[in-house]
Structure formats: C-alpha cells, structure tokens
Coordinates of C-alpha atoms in Angstrom, one line a residue:
M1 CA 97.1 333.3 157.4
S2 CA 95.2 331.0 155.2
S3 CA 97.6 331.3 152.2
P4 CA 100.6 329.3 153.6
S5 CA 98.2 326.5 154.7
H6 CA 96.6 326.5 151.2
S7 CA 100.0 326.4 149.5
H8 CA 101.1 323.6 151.8
H9 CA 98.1 321.4 150.8
S10 CA 98.4 322.2 147.1
A11 CA 102.1 321.2 147.2
E12 CA 101.3 318.0 149.2
A13 CA 98.4 316.8 147.0
P14 CA 100.5 316.3 143.8
G15 CA 103.1 314.5 145.8
M16 CA 100.6 312.2 147.4
R17 CA 98.9 311.7 144.0
G18 CA 102.4 310.9 142.5
S19 CA 103.0 308.3 145.2
A20 CA 99.6 306.7 144.7
I21 CA 100.2 306.5 140.9
Q22 CA 103.7 305.0 141.5
A23 CA 102.3 302.5 143.9
R24 CA 99.6 301.4 141.4
L25 CA 102.1 301.2 138.6
L26 CA 104.6 299.2 140.7
H27 CA 101.8 296.8 141.8
S28 CA 100.5 296.4 138.2
V29 CA 103.9 295.7 136.7
S30 CA 104.7 293.3 139.6
F31 CA 101.6 291.4 138.9
I32 CA 101.3 291.5 135.1
V33 CA 104.9 290.5 134.1
P34 CA 105.2 287.3 136.3
M35 CA 101.6 286.3 135.3
L36 CA 102.5 286.8 131.6
G37 CA 105.6 284.6 132.1
L38 CA 103.5 281.9 133.7
A39 CA 100.9 282.0 130.9
L40 CA 103.5 282.0 128.1
F41 CA 106.1 279.6 129.5
F42 CA 104.0 277.3 131.5
L43 CA 100.2 277.3 130.9
Y44 CA 100.3 277.7 127.1
P45 CA 102.9 274.9 126.5
L46 CA 101.0 272.6 128.9
A47 CA 97.7 273.3 127.2
L48 CA 99.4 272.5 123.9
V49 CA 100.5 269.0 125.2
V50 CA 96.9 268.2 126.2
Y51 CA 95.6 269.5 122.8
R52 CA 98.2 267.5 120.8
S53 CA 97.3 264.3 122.7
F54 CA 93.7 264.6 121.4
L55 CA 94.6 265.9 117.9
Q56 CA 94.1 263.0 115.5
G57 CA 95.8 262.4 112.2
D58 CA 92.8 263.7 110.2
G59 CA 92.9 267.0 112.2
S60 CA 89.9 266.2 114.3
L61 CA 89.9 265.9 118.1
G62 CA 89.2 262.6 119.7
L63 CA 90.7 259.7 121.7
G64 CA 92.3 258.0 118.7
N65 CA 95.9 258.7 119.9
F66 CA 95.1 257.2 123.4
A67 CA 93.6 254.1 121.7
S68 CA 96.6 253.7 119.5
V69 CA 99.1 254.0 122.4
L70 CA 97.1 251.6 124.6
A71 CA 96.9 249.2 121.6
M72 CA 100.7 249.0 121.5
S73 CA 101.4 245.6 123.2
H74 CA 104.2 246.9 125.4
I75 CA 102.6 250.2 126.7
P76 CA 100.5 248.7 129.6
G77 CA 103.6 246.9 130.8
V78 CA 105.7 250.1 130.6
L79 CA 103.0 252.0 132.6
A80 CA 102.9 249.2 135.2
N81 CA 106.7 249.1 135.4
S82 CA 106.8 252.9 136.1
L83 CA 104.1 252.6 138.8
V84 CA 105.8 249.6 140.5
M85 CA 109.3 251.2 140.3
S86 CA 108.1 254.5 141.8
S87 CA 105.9 252.9 144.4
I88 CA 108.8 250.7 145.7
T89 CA 111.2 253.7 145.6
T90 CA 108.8 255.9 147.5
V91 CA 108.3 253.3 150.3
V92 CA 112.0 252.7 150.6
S93 CA 112.8 256.4 150.5
I94 CA 110.2 257.3 153.2
L95 CA 111.3 254.5 155.6
L96 CA 115.0 255.4 155.2
G97 CA 114.2 259.1 155.1
F98 CA 112.2 258.9 158.4
A99 CA 115.0 256.9 160.1
I100 CA 117.7 259.4 159.0
A101 CA 115.6 262.5 159.8
Y102 CA 114.7 261.0 163.2
M103 CA 118.3 260.2 163.9
L104 CA 119.4 263.8 163.0
Q105 CA 116.6 265.5 164.9
R106 CA 115.9 263.4 168.0
T107 CA 119.0 261.3 169.0
T108 CA 122.5 262.0 170.2
I109 CA 124.1 259.5 167.8
V110 CA 127.6 260.6 166.7
G111 CA 128.6 261.2 163.0
R112 CA 125.8 263.7 162.1
A113 CA 128.2 265.7 160.0
I114 CA 129.1 262.6 157.9
I115 CA 125.4 261.9 157.3
M116 CA 124.7 265.5 156.3
L117 CA 127.7 265.3 153.8
A118 CA 126.4 262.0 152.4
L119 CA 122.9 263.6 151.8
L120 CA 124.5 266.6 150.1
L121 CA 126.3 264.5 147.5
P122 CA 123.2 263.4 145.3
L123 CA 122.1 267.1 145.1
L124 CA 125.4 268.1 143.5
A125 CA 125.1 266.0 140.3
P126 CA 122.7 265.0 137.6
S127 CA 120.5 262.1 138.6
L128 CA 122.3 259.6 136.3
V129 CA 125.5 259.9 138.4
Q130 CA 124.0 257.6 141.0
A131 CA 123.4 255.0 138.2
L132 CA 126.9 255.5 136.9
G133 CA 128.4 254.9 140.4
L134 CA 126.3 251.8 140.8
L135 CA 127.6 250.4 137.5
F136 CA 131.2 251.1 138.5
L137 CA 130.6 249.3 141.8
F138 CA 128.1 246.5 140.9
G139 CA 128.0 246.3 137.1
R140 CA 129.4 243.3 135.1
N141 CA 132.8 245.1 135.2
G142 CA 132.3 246.7 138.6
L143 CA 134.7 246.7 141.5
V144 CA 132.6 244.3 143.6
N145 CA 132.3 241.8 140.7
Q146 CA 136.1 242.0 140.1
A147 CA 137.0 241.5 143.7
T148 CA 134.5 238.7 144.6
G149 CA 133.6 237.1 141.3
W150 CA 129.8 237.5 142.1
D151 CA 127.7 237.9 139.0
M152 CA 125.4 240.7 140.2
Q153 CA 122.5 241.8 137.9
I154 CA 122.3 245.6 138.7
Y155 CA 120.5 246.5 135.5
G156 CA 116.7 246.6 135.6
L157 CA 114.2 247.2 138.3
W158 CA 116.4 246.9 141.4
G159 CA 119.2 248.9 140.0
L160 CA 116.7 251.6 139.1
V161 CA 115.1 251.5 142.6
I162 CA 118.5 251.9 144.3
A163 CA 119.6 254.7 142.0
N164 CA 116.3 256.6 142.3
T165 CA 116.2 256.1 146.1
M166 CA 119.7 257.7 146.3
Y167 CA 118.5 260.5 144.1
A168 CA 115.3 261.2 146.1
L169 CA 116.4 260.5 149.6
P170 CA 118.0 263.9 150.5
Q171 CA 114.7 265.7 149.5
A172 CA 112.7 263.2 151.6
V173 CA 115.0 263.7 154.7
M174 CA 114.7 267.5 154.4
I175 CA 110.9 267.5 154.4
I176 CA 110.5 264.9 157.2
Q177 CA 113.1 266.6 159.3
A178 CA 111.2 269.9 159.0
S179 CA 108.0 268.3 160.3
L180 CA 109.9 266.6 163.2
R181 CA 111.5 270.0 164.1
H182 CA 108.1 271.6 164.9
S183 CA 107.0 269.1 167.6
D184 CA 106.4 270.5 171.1
V185 CA 108.1 268.7 174.1
R186 CA 105.1 269.5 176.3
Y187 CA 102.9 266.9 174.6
Y188 CA 105.6 264.3 175.4
D189 CA 106.0 265.4 179.0
A190 CA 102.2 265.2 179.5
A191 CA 102.1 261.7 178.0
M192 CA 105.0 260.6 180.2
V193 CA 103.2 261.9 183.3
M194 CA 100.2 259.8 182.2
G195 CA 102.4 256.7 182.1
A196 CA 102.8 256.4 178.3
S197 CA 105.7 254.2 177.2
N198 CA 108.3 255.5 174.7
W199 CA 106.6 253.4 172.0
R200 CA 103.2 254.8 172.8
R201 CA 104.5 258.4 172.7
F202 CA 106.1 257.6 169.3
V203 CA 102.9 256.2 167.9
D204 CA 100.4 258.7 169.4
I205 CA 102.5 261.9 169.2
T206 CA 105.5 261.6 166.8
L207 CA 103.8 259.9 163.9
P208 CA 100.6 262.0 163.8
N209 CA 102.7 265.2 163.9
A210 CA 105.0 263.9 161.1
K211 CA 102.1 262.7 159.0
F212 CA 102.0 265.8 156.8
G213 CA 105.8 265.7 156.3
L214 CA 105.7 262.0 155.4
L215 CA 102.9 262.6 152.8
S216 CA 104.7 265.6 151.3
A217 CA 107.9 263.6 151.1
A218 CA 106.1 260.7 149.5
F219 CA 104.6 263.1 146.9
V220 CA 108.0 264.6 146.0
V221 CA 109.7 261.1 145.8
F222 CA 107.0 259.6 143.7
T223 CA 107.0 262.6 141.3
V224 CA 110.7 262.9 140.8
T225 CA 111.3 259.1 140.3
I226 CA 108.4 258.3 138.0
T227 CA 109.5 261.1 135.7
D228 CA 113.3 260.8 136.0
F229 CA 115.0 260.1 132.7
G230 CA 118.8 259.9 133.7
N231 CA 118.9 256.8 135.9
A232 CA 116.4 255.0 133.7
A233 CA 118.5 255.6 130.6
V234 CA 121.7 254.4 132.2
I235 CA 120.7 251.5 134.5
G236 CA 117.2 250.6 133.4
G237 CA 118.4 248.0 130.9
D238 CA 115.4 246.1 129.5
Y239 CA 113.1 247.4 132.2
R240 CA 111.2 250.1 130.2
V241 CA 109.5 252.9 132.0
L242 CA 107.4 255.9 130.8
A243 CA 110.3 258.3 130.9
T244 CA 112.4 256.4 128.4
E245 CA 109.3 255.5 126.3
I246 CA 108.4 259.2 125.9
Y247 CA 112.0 259.9 124.8
A248 CA 111.9 257.0 122.3
Q249 CA 108.6 258.1 120.8
V250 CA 109.6 261.8 120.4
V251 CA 113.4 261.7 119.6
G252 CA 113.6 258.2 118.1
Q253 CA 110.4 258.3 116.0
M254 CA 109.5 262.0 115.9
N255 CA 106.0 260.9 117.0
F256 CA 104.9 264.0 118.9
S257 CA 101.2 263.0 119.3
M258 CA 102.2 259.7 120.9
G259 CA 104.7 261.5 123.1
A260 CA 102.0 263.9 124.2
V261 CA 99.7 260.9 125.1
I262 CA 102.5 259.3 127.2
G263 CA 103.1 262.8 128.7
I264 CA 99.4 262.8 129.9
F265 CA 99.9 259.3 131.4
L266 CA 102.9 260.8 133.3
L267 CA 100.7 263.8 134.4
I268 CA 97.9 261.6 135.9
P269 CA 99.8 259.8 138.7
T270 CA 101.8 263.0 139.6
G271 CA 98.5 265.0 139.5
V272 CA 96.8 262.4 141.9
A273 CA 99.8 262.5 144.2
F274 CA 99.7 266.3 144.2
Y275 CA 96.0 266.3 145.1
I276 CA 96.5 263.8 147.9
E277 CA 99.4 265.9 149.3
K278 CA 97.3 269.1 149.2
V279 CA 94.3 267.5 150.9
A280 CA 96.6 266.1 153.6
S281 CA 98.2 269.5 154.2
Q282 CA 94.7 271.1 154.7
R283 CA 93.7 268.5 157.2
Q284 CA 96.9 268.6 159.1
F285 CA 96.6 269.8 162.6
G286 CA 98.4 269.5 165.9
G287 CA 101.7 270.6 164.3
G288 CA 104.1 273.2 165.7
S289 CA 103.3 276.6 166.9
D290 CA 105.4 279.7 167.4
S291 CA 105.5 279.0 171.2
A292 CA 106.5 275.3 170.8
I293 CA 109.3 274.1 173.0
P294 CA 111.7 271.9 170.9
V295 CA 112.0 268.2 171.8
R296 CA 115.4 267.5 173.5
R297 CA 117.7 264.9 171.9
N298 CA 118.4 261.8 174.0
F299 CA 120.0 258.4 173.8
L300 CA 118.0 255.2 174.1
P301 CA 120.2 252.2 173.2
A302 CA 117.4 249.9 172.1
R303 CA 116.2 252.5 169.6
D304 CA 119.5 254.3 168.6
I305 CA 121.8 251.4 168.0
P306 CA 119.7 249.9 165.2
L307 CA 118.8 253.4 163.9
G308 CA 122.4 254.5 163.9
T309 CA 123.4 251.3 162.1
V310 CA 120.9 251.8 159.3
T311 CA 121.6 255.5 159.0
H312 CA 125.4 255.2 158.9
F313 CA 125.2 252.3 156.4
T314 CA 123.0 254.4 154.1
G315 CA 125.4 257.4 154.5
F316 CA 128.4 255.2 153.8
F317 CA 126.7 253.7 150.7
L318 CA 125.9 257.2 149.3
I319 CA 129.5 258.4 149.8
A320 CA 130.9 255.1 148.3
V321 CA 128.8 255.4 145.1
V322 CA 129.8 259.1 144.5
A323 CA 133.5 258.4 145.5
T324 CA 133.6 255.6 143.0
V325 CA 132.5 258.0 140.2
V326 CA 135.3 260.4 141.2
Y327 CA 137.8 257.5 141.3
A328 CA 136.7 256.2 137.9
S329 CA 137.2 259.7 136.4
F330 CA 141.0 259.2 137.0
V331 CA 141.2 255.6 135.7
Q332 CA 142.8 254.9 132.3
L333 CA 140.4 252.4 130.9
W334 CA 137.8 250.9 133.3
P335 CA 138.2 248.0 134.3
Y336 CA 141.1 246.8 132.2
R337 CA 143.8 249.5 132.8
M338 CA 143.2 250.8 136.4
S339 CA 146.3 253.0 136.4
L340 CA 145.5 256.7 137.3
T341 CA 145.6 259.5 134.7
L342 CA 144.2 262.9 133.9
D343 CA 143.5 262.0 130.3
N344 CA 139.7 261.6 131.0
Y345 CA 139.5 265.3 131.7
N346 CA 140.8 266.1 128.2
I347 CA 137.2 265.8 126.8
T348 CA 137.0 266.6 123.0
T349 CA 134.0 264.5 121.9
Q350 CA 130.4 265.5 122.3
G351 CA 131.3 269.2 122.1
G352 CA 134.1 269.1 124.7
Y353 CA 133.5 271.5 127.6
T354 CA 131.3 273.9 125.7
P355 CA 128.1 272.3 127.2
L356 CA 129.5 273.0 130.7
W357 CA 129.8 276.7 129.9
T358 CA 126.4 276.6 128.3
S359 CA 125.1 275.1 131.6
L360 CA 126.7 278.0 133.5
L361 CA 125.1 280.5 131.3
V362 CA 121.6 278.8 131.4
S363 CA 121.7 278.4 135.2
T364 CA 122.7 282.0 135.7
Q365 CA 119.9 283.2 133.4
A366 CA 117.4 280.9 135.1
A367 CA 118.4 282.2 138.6
V368 CA 118.3 285.9 137.6
I369 CA 115.0 285.6 135.8
G370 CA 113.6 283.5 138.6
V371 CA 114.6 285.8 141.4
V372 CA 113.2 288.9 139.6
L373 CA 109.9 287.3 138.6
L374 CA 109.3 285.5 141.9
F375 CA 110.0 288.6 144.0
A376 CA 107.7 290.6 141.8
L377 CA 104.9 288.0 142.2
V378 CA 105.1 287.7 146.0
L379 CA 105.2 291.5 146.1
A380 CA 102.0 291.8 144.0
Q381 CA 100.3 288.9 145.9
R382 CA 100.5 290.8 149.2
G383 CA 98.4 293.7 147.8
L384 CA 95.7 291.5 146.2
P385 CA 92.3 290.7 147.8
R386 CA 92.2 287.4 149.7
A387 CA 90.4 285.4 146.9
A388 CA 92.7 286.7 144.2
A389 CA 95.9 286.1 146.3
K390 CA 94.8 282.5 146.9
A391 CA 94.2 282.0 143.2
V392 CA 97.7 283.3 142.4
Y393 CA 99.2 281.1 145.1
L394 CA 97.6 278.0 143.7
L395 CA 98.7 278.8 140.1
A396 CA 102.2 279.5 141.3
I397 CA 102.6 276.1 143.0
V398 CA 101.0 274.0 140.2
P399 CA 104.3 273.6 138.3
V400 CA 105.6 271.3 141.0
G401 CA 103.0 268.7 139.8
V402 CA 104.3 268.8 136.2
P403 CA 107.1 266.4 135.4
G404 CA 110.2 267.8 133.8
L405 CA 109.9 265.5 130.8
V406 CA 106.4 266.7 130.1
L407 CA 107.4 270.4 130.5
G408 CA 110.4 269.8 128.1
L409 CA 108.1 268.1 125.6
S410 CA 105.6 271.0 125.9
Y411 CA 108.4 273.4 125.0
V412 CA 109.2 271.5 121.8
L413 CA 105.6 271.6 120.7
S414 CA 105.2 275.3 121.6
F415 CA 108.5 276.8 120.5
N416 CA 109.7 274.5 117.7
V417 CA 107.6 276.4 115.1
G418 CA 109.2 278.4 112.3
G419 CA 108.4 282.0 111.3
T420 CA 107.0 283.1 114.7
I421 CA 108.3 285.1 117.7
M422 CA 107.9 282.0 119.8
G423 CA 110.0 280.0 117.2
A424 CA 112.8 282.5 117.4
L425 CA 113.5 281.3 121.0
Y426 CA 113.9 277.7 120.0
G427 CA 117.5 276.4 120.1
S428 CA 118.6 279.2 122.5
A429 CA 120.1 279.0 125.9
L430 CA 117.4 281.5 127.1
L431 CA 114.6 279.0 126.4
I432 CA 116.3 276.3 128.4
A433 CA 116.7 278.8 131.2
F434 CA 113.0 279.5 131.1
C435 CA 112.2 275.8 131.1
N436 CA 114.5 275.2 134.1
F437 CA 113.0 278.1 136.0
Y438 CA 109.4 277.0 135.5
H439 CA 110.4 273.5 136.4
Y440 CA 111.4 274.7 139.9
H441 CA 109.0 277.7 140.0
S442 CA 106.9 276.2 142.9
Q443 CA 109.8 275.6 145.3
G444 CA 111.3 279.1 144.6
F445 CA 107.8 280.7 145.1
L446 CA 107.2 279.0 148.4
T447 CA 110.6 280.1 149.7
M448 CA 109.9 283.7 148.6
V449 CA 106.4 283.6 150.3
A450 CA 108.1 282.5 153.6
G451 CA 110.7 285.3 153.2
I452 CA 108.2 288.1 152.6
R453 CA 106.2 287.1 155.6
T454 CA 109.2 288.2 157.8
V455 CA 108.9 291.8 156.5
P456 CA 107.0 293.9 159.1
K457 CA 104.1 295.9 157.7
S458 CA 105.0 298.7 160.2
L459 CA 108.4 299.2 158.6
E460 CA 106.9 299.9 155.2
E461 CA 104.3 302.2 156.8
S462 CA 107.1 304.1 158.6
V463 CA 108.8 304.8 155.2
T464 CA 105.4 306.0 153.8
C465 CA 104.7 308.2 156.8
L466 CA 108.1 309.8 156.4
G467 CA 107.2 310.8 152.9
G468 CA 109.0 307.9 151.1
S469 CA 107.7 306.8 147.7
P470 CA 106.7 303.1 147.1
L471 CA 110.0 302.5 145.4
Q472 CA 111.9 303.9 148.4
G473 CA 109.8 301.7 150.6
L474 CA 110.8 298.7 148.4
R475 CA 114.5 299.8 148.6
D476 CA 114.6 300.7 152.3
A477 CA 112.1 298.4 154.0
I478 CA 111.5 295.3 152.0
L479 CA 114.7 294.5 150.1
P480 CA 117.1 294.6 153.1
I481 CA 115.0 292.1 155.0
M482 CA 114.4 289.9 151.9
L483 CA 118.0 289.8 150.8
P484 CA 118.9 286.4 152.4
T485 CA 115.8 284.9 150.8
L486 CA 116.7 286.4 147.4
V487 CA 120.2 284.9 147.7
A488 CA 118.9 281.5 148.7
V489 CA 116.4 281.4 145.8
F490 CA 119.0 282.5 143.3
F491 CA 121.5 279.8 144.3
F492 CA 118.7 277.1 144.6
L493 CA 117.6 277.9 141.0
F494 CA 121.2 278.0 139.8
M495 CA 122.2 274.7 141.4
R496 CA 119.0 272.8 140.3
S497 CA 119.4 274.2 136.7
M498 CA 123.1 272.9 136.6
V499 CA 122.1 269.3 137.3
T500 CA 118.6 268.9 135.8
L501 CA 118.3 266.5 132.8
S502 CA 114.7 265.4 132.3
A503 CA 113.4 268.9 131.6
V504 CA 116.1 269.8 129.0
I505 CA 116.6 266.5 127.2
F506 CA 114.2 267.6 124.4
L507 CA 115.5 271.1 124.0
I508 CA 119.0 270.1 122.9
T509 CA 120.0 270.9 119.3
P510 CA 123.1 269.8 117.4
S511 CA 124.7 273.1 118.2
L512 CA 123.4 273.5 121.8
S513 CA 123.9 271.1 124.7
V514 CA 124.2 271.3 128.4
G515 CA 126.4 269.5 131.0
A516 CA 124.0 266.9 132.2
V517 CA 123.1 265.8 128.6
S518 CA 126.9 265.5 127.8
V519 CA 127.3 263.1 130.7
L520 CA 124.5 261.0 129.3
R521 CA 125.8 261.1 125.7
L522 CA 129.4 260.2 126.8
D523 CA 128.1 257.2 128.7
Q524 CA 125.9 256.1 125.8
A525 CA 128.9 256.4 123.4
G526 CA 130.9 254.1 125.7
F527 CA 133.1 256.8 127.2
T528 CA 132.1 255.9 130.8
T529 CA 135.3 257.3 132.5
Q530 CA 135.0 260.6 130.5
A531 CA 131.3 260.7 131.6
A532 CA 132.5 260.3 135.2
A533 CA 135.1 263.1 134.7
F534 CA 132.4 265.5 133.3
S535 CA 130.1 264.6 136.3
V536 CA 133.0 265.6 138.6
C537 CA 133.3 269.0 136.9
I538 CA 129.6 269.6 137.3
M539 CA 129.7 268.6 141.0
L540 CA 132.7 270.9 141.6
L541 CA 130.9 273.9 140.1
V542 CA 127.7 273.2 142.1
L543 CA 129.8 272.8 145.2
F544 CA 131.5 276.1 144.5
A545 CA 128.0 277.7 144.1
M546 CA 126.9 276.2 147.4
G547 CA 130.0 277.6 149.2
A548 CA 129.4 281.0 147.6
M549 CA 125.8 281.0 148.9
K550 CA 126.9 280.1 152.4
L551 CA 129.5 282.8 152.5
T552 CA 127.0 285.4 151.1
L553 CA 124.3 284.5 153.7
L554 CA 127.0 284.6 156.4
W555 CA 128.1 288.1 155.3
L556 CA 124.5 289.3 155.1
E557 CA 123.8 288.0 158.6
Q558 CA 126.9 289.7 160.0
R559 CA 126.1 292.9 158.2
G560 CA 122.6 292.8 159.7
R561 CA 124.0 292.4 163.2
Y562 CA 126.4 295.2 162.6
S563 CA 123.6 297.5 161.4
V564 CA 121.4 296.6 164.4
G565 CA 124.3 297.2 166.8
K566 CA 125.0 300.6 165.2
T567 CA 121.3 301.5 165.5
K568 CA 121.2 300.5 169.1
A569 CA 124.4 302.5 169.9
A570 CA 123.0 305.6 168.2

C-alpha cells in the first residue's frame, strides 16, 4: 500500500521544485531587468552630469566650473529670473487650480464639461503651443492688437507666466481635485451641529485636508515651469531663464561643463521642492479613508457666482488660445493675408512630416518599454522584504525630481561617445524613447503600484493551490485585473512622449527629429502658421490616442462585467 503513496510524493516533489525554481527565476528577472534599466538610463547619466560639473579644464575635480559660471555677469540674473517666474506661476496656478478643482468637486455650477474640455487642451500639445497661441492673440501682430490698436507687450516675464500657467494648470487641478475628493462629509456635519459657519468649515476642514494636494500640486507646477524650454524659447524674449541658458551653452557654444553646472542649478530648486513635498506627504493626516462618505455638491450664491466667473473665464481663455492656433494654421500669411487655405499643411521644410512619424515610433517604443519594465518592477517589489521594497519605491520615484532638460543633457554626455556600445544608441529613436520613458518613470510607476494593490493575494494563492505555475498565476490572476492599469500607463507614456520637448531637445541630430522640435524650428525660422499646422497634427494624434484609451478601458470594463455575470450564472 505504501508504493502508490511513495510514487505520488516523488512525482509531486519535482513539480513543486520546478514551480519554486520558476518563481525564483521570474522574481529575479522582474527585479534585475528594470533595475539595470534604471541604473543604465537614469542613474549613470545623472551621475555623469554631476561629475562633469566638477571636472575642470586640467582634468582635476573642483569648483572651478561653478566659479566660472557664477562669474558670468548675467548668470545670477538668469537664476533670479527663473526663480521669480516659477514662483509667480506656481502661486497663480495653485490659486486658479484650487478654484477650478473646488468648483468641479463641491459646487453645482453648470458648464463642467466645458471646463474639463478646456483643461484637456494644454495636455494635447507641446508646451510651446500655449506661447504660440498667446502671440497670435496678443503679440505685435496679434488679433487683439489688430482689432483694438493696443500695443501689448506679451514677450518677457508676464507672457511666460501666462503661457506656463496654462501649461501647468491641468496638472494642478487634477492633483487638488483628488485631495478634495477624499474628504468625509461627517466632519462637516459635526462642525455644522457645533454652529461653525461655512467659512469656518472651509478654513478648519477643507484647507487642512487639501494641504497635501496643494503642496504636491505646487511641487509639480514649480518643477515643470522652471525647467520648461518651449514657452521660454517662443515668448521669453529678452527675459532669459535657466532653461534657455543651458540650451545656449550646450548647443550654441558646445560648452558641456558649463551646461552641466547650470543643470545642477536646475536640480537644486526641484530637489528642494521634491523634499518639501515628500515631508509634507509623510506628515499629512486626517485625509480620506475607505469608509469616507463623499461631500455633497451644493449651491451657495455668495461663493459660487465669483467662483463660477473665475473658472469659466479661465476655461474660455484656455480654449481661445488653442482655438487661435488652430485658426492660424489655416491662414494664408498671418496677419497680412487672412484668407483661409490648406497650404500650411503642405510642410516641406524642417524634414516635412518625417519628424511626426518619428514621434509616433518613439512614443510607441517608450510606451511598450515602459509598460513591460514598470509591470516587472511592481511585480518584483511585492516579493521583496519591507526595507528593500521601500528602497526600490524611493529609487523609482526619484526621476520626477529631475528636469527633462537635465535628463536630456545627461544623455548627450553619456551616449554621445564613439566606439562604445553606449555610443551606438546615440542618434537613434530608441534612445529618445528611453529618455522619454525615464522622464515620466515616476508617474507610471505610481499608477502601476496603485493598480497592483487591487489584485487580491487570495486569487494568486488559489491558482497555486490548484497546481498552477507562477507564470500561470501571472496570466490567470494578476494580468486580467491589471489590464486597465497597463492600458492607462501605456497611453499615458505614449501621449506624454508625443508632446515632450525639454527632454529631447538635446538628442536631435541632423537626420533625426521629433514633432515637438519641428514646431519650435518652424516658429524660429519664421514659419509661424506652418508651426501652428504642425501643432494641430500633433494634437489630433494625441486626441486619437486618448479616444483609443477610453474605448479600450470601456471594452475591458464591459468584458469584466460579462465575465463576472457568466461566473455568477454558472
């Protein structure tokens, strides 16, 4: 009687051993490959920027480059300009962002769909499109100047603040709205019972709960505006900022050491902002819980009429600026021959439409590489000890504090070296794809982490108990639940990669360009209406991608419901 039992155990043991080996192999690959990617395409290039900033002309290390840069008479002014411009933009964006987020989340004001559309528009195009639109409206030859005769000076600080506020506002609104969404109505009810006025409830409950969201939004706005190159290049005029200075040093004068020093100057304020935001997030308490009851929307005329006026004016302004760019793309010769034509879309200069197809290729590569590596990383992170998992988490979110310009410069220093494997990548679409992916690595990673938390451990254990291998567990338990997250991250990386400019401006070669850079080059060459036409093409492609994402997510949701219904029926 013992022999069947013995044979059963001996058959089972190799199978169990095979599963254990497969699990270890899957975990090792999931951990090693993304970490190698982070080391090679993020940490090493960044370390090289720091190293080059200290590398002096005689080959020794020291502070000579920093002394040389600070000795340039205009650099302290450029640094001050950047800090002033970004600080003003951050304050304006947070005030407007809070007003719009509050209107969308807490009031019954009509026209919510129009505001949502207005906030979507700046996300569809490279940052310089806002500056282009402002010039078409308020520039020396703009529509407003033509109609009224006013001589408006849109170039310089205030033009840059308006353009950057438009660029950063949608991101600020999304973050602040998320923090308002998690408030619990029971706190408000308790305060009302105790006789607190609407104002006191706002000051004592709403603002403290939104504090983390406001600080996070301020960090994002400050970082994206102090490092943005597109708007500064188009509308900055004589108002020089660090982003345009780093470009002038590297591209204009091929002075990589000076470029690295200015890159470090850019890293410091974003690093400080990143640290403040992290400390604030750790101290945040009293936010939402799973059992929170959402706050009901209501209408208070004294609050909502001024709020609605500000919000709708901002929405109208955003739509007007982008609509002007679309209109200008059909104008024969702005502002002298205003008859409509399709000639602007017949783009033959600056490589014609080739850069647009390169953008599509780069964005698809960035999205595919990103989804695979991020999914592998969150998968590996789940199986790590707590301390190691925390270290991986911190490393994965560090890229958000590194400006796109600095990352792009670091790639030039790392990959523009002949006769090496690294050098073979330089001048390829694949390298731009890696740069774009690591530029947006943190946001993609945080989305993946949120997605994998929805996978029940019991589901994986069920697959294992039924004799399934780790790969079958991945296929049958994790992937079906993670699919919507994977789709969302894919399209997020694709869309951001289509419109980013700062990170890729240094990686362009005479034979390789991307759509956002073409818009900049067309504008700088004086072909402003063709630049507008190229912008419209980019916006249409990104809009198409957004529609494809919505349809895919809808299909996945319906398929999930269908599967659940079928299971219940069975």
